[in-house]
Tab-separated table of C-alpha atoms in Angstrom:
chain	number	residue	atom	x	y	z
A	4	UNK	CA	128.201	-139.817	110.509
A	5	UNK	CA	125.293	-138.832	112.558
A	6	UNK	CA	125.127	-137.721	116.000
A	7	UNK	CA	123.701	-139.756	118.208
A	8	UNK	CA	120.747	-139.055	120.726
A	9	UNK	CA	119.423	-140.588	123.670
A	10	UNK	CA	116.183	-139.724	124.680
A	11	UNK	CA	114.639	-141.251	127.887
A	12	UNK	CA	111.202	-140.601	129.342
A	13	UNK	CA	108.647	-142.828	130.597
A	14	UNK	CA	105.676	-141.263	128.216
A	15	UNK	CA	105.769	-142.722	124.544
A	16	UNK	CA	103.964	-140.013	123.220
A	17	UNK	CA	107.047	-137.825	124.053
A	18	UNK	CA	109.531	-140.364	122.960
A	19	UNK	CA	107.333	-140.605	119.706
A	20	UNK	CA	107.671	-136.937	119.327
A	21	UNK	CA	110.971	-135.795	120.132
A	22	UNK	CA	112.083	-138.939	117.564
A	23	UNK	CA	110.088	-137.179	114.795
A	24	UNK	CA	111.583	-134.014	115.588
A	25	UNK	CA	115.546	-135.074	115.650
A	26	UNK	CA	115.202	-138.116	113.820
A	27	UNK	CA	116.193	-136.286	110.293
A	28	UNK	CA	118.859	-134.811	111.308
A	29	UNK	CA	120.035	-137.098	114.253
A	30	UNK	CA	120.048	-140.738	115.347
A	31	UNK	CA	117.885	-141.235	117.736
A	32	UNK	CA	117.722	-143.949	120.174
A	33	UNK	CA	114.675	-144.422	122.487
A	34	UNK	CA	114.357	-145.146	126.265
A	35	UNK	CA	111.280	-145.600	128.097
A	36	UNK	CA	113.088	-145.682	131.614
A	37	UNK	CA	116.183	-145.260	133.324
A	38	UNK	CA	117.002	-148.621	134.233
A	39	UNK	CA	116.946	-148.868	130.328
A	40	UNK	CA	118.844	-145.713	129.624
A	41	UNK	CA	121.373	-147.575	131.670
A	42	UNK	CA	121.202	-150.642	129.578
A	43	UNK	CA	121.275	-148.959	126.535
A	44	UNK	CA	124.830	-146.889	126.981
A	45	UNK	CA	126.297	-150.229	127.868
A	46	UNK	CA	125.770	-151.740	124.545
A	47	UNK	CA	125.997	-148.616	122.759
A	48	UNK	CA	127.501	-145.118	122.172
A	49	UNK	CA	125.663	-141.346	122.367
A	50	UNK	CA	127.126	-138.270	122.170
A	51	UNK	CA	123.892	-136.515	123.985
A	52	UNK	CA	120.884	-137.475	126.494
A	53	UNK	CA	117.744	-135.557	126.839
A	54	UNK	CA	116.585	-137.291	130.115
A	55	UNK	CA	112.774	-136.453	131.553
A	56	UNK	CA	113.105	-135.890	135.666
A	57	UNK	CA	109.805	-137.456	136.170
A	58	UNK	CA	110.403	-141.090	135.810
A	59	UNK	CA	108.722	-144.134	138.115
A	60	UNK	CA	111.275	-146.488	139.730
A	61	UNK	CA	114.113	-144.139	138.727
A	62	UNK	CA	114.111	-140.313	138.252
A	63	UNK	CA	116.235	-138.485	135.767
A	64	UNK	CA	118.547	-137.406	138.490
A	65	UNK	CA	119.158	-140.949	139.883
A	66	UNK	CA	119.706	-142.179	136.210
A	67	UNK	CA	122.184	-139.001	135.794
A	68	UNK	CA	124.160	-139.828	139.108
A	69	UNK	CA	124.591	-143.511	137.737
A	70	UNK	CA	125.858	-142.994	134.556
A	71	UNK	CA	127.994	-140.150	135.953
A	72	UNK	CA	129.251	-142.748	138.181
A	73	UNK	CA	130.230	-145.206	135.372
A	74	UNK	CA	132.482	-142.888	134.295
A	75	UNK	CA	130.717	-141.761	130.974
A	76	UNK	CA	130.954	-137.813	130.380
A	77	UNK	CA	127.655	-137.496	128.203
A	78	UNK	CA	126.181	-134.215	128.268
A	79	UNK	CA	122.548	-134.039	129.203
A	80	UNK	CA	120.051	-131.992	128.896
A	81	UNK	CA	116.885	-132.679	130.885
A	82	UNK	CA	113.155	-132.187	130.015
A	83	UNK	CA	111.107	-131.281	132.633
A	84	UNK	CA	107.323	-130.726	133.107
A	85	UNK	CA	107.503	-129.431	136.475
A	86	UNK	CA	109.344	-125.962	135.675
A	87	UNK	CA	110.432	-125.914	139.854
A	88	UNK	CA	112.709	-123.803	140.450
A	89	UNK	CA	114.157	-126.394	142.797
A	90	UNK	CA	114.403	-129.327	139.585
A	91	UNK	CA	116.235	-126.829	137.218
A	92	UNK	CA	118.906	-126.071	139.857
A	93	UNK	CA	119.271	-129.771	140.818
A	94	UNK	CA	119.613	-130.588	137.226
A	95	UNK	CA	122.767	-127.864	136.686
A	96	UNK	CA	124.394	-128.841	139.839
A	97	UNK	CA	124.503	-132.314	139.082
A	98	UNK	CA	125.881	-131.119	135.912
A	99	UNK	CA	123.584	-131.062	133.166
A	100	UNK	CA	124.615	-128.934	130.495
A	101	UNK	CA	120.830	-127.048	130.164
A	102	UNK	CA	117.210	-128.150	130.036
A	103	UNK	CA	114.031	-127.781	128.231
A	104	UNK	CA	110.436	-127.178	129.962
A	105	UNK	CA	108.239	-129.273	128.190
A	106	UNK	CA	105.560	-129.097	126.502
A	107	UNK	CA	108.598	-126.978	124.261
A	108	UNK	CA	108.301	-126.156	120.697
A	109	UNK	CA	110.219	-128.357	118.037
A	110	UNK	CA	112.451	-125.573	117.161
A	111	UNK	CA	113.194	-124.616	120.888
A	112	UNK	CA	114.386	-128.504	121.162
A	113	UNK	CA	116.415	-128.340	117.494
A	114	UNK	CA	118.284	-124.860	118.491
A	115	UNK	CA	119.188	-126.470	122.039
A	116	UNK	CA	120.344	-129.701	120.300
A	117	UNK	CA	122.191	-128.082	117.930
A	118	UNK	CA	123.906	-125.581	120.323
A	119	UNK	CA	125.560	-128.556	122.757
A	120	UNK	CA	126.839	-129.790	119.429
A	121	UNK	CA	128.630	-126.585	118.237
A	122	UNK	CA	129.876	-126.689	121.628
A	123	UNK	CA	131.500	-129.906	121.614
């Protein structure tokens, strides 16, 4: 069985494109917010998020905080434009497992993907 991904970001041009880079070797389920994100693990199982910080209405970190707080131990690893210092600390106290600076290179994205897996 394949692993599952969840990818949330608010741009469909990067959902669009991280799907075409997993989507052979993973399943990949799309989010365009986190209020979605949220929806979506209630119906349905991941083993990994990639999560965007820069969301309207609800950031990466607020959507991280809430579905640490229903309980669900998901690793994450968050995609971030920004590159701040500041963001990529937030992100590993909170407890993300790593995170990608976009724009990133598909193979960057595969090799970080794959190496949460071998860790699990």
């Amino acid at each position: 069985m394949k692993k599952r991904i969840l990818v949330v970001d608010d741009d469909s041009m990067n959902l669009a494109r991280t799907k075409k880079i997993l989507g052979k070797e993973y399943d990949v389920v799309l989010a365009d917010s986190g209020k979605k994100a949220l929806e979506t693990l209630r119906d349905e199982t991941v083993d990994l998020i990639l999560m965007d910080i820069e969301m309207p209405k609800m950031n990466g970190f607020e959507t991280f905080s809430r579905i640490k707080d229903l309980g669900d131990e998901i690793p994450v690893i968050f995609l971030t434009a920004s590159g701040m210092e500041d963001d990529v600390v937030s992100a590993i106290r909170l407890g993300a497992v790593n995170y990608l600076k976009k724009p990133y290179l598909p193979q960057e994205l595969q090799k970080r993907v794959s190496q949460e897996f071998e860790r699990q």
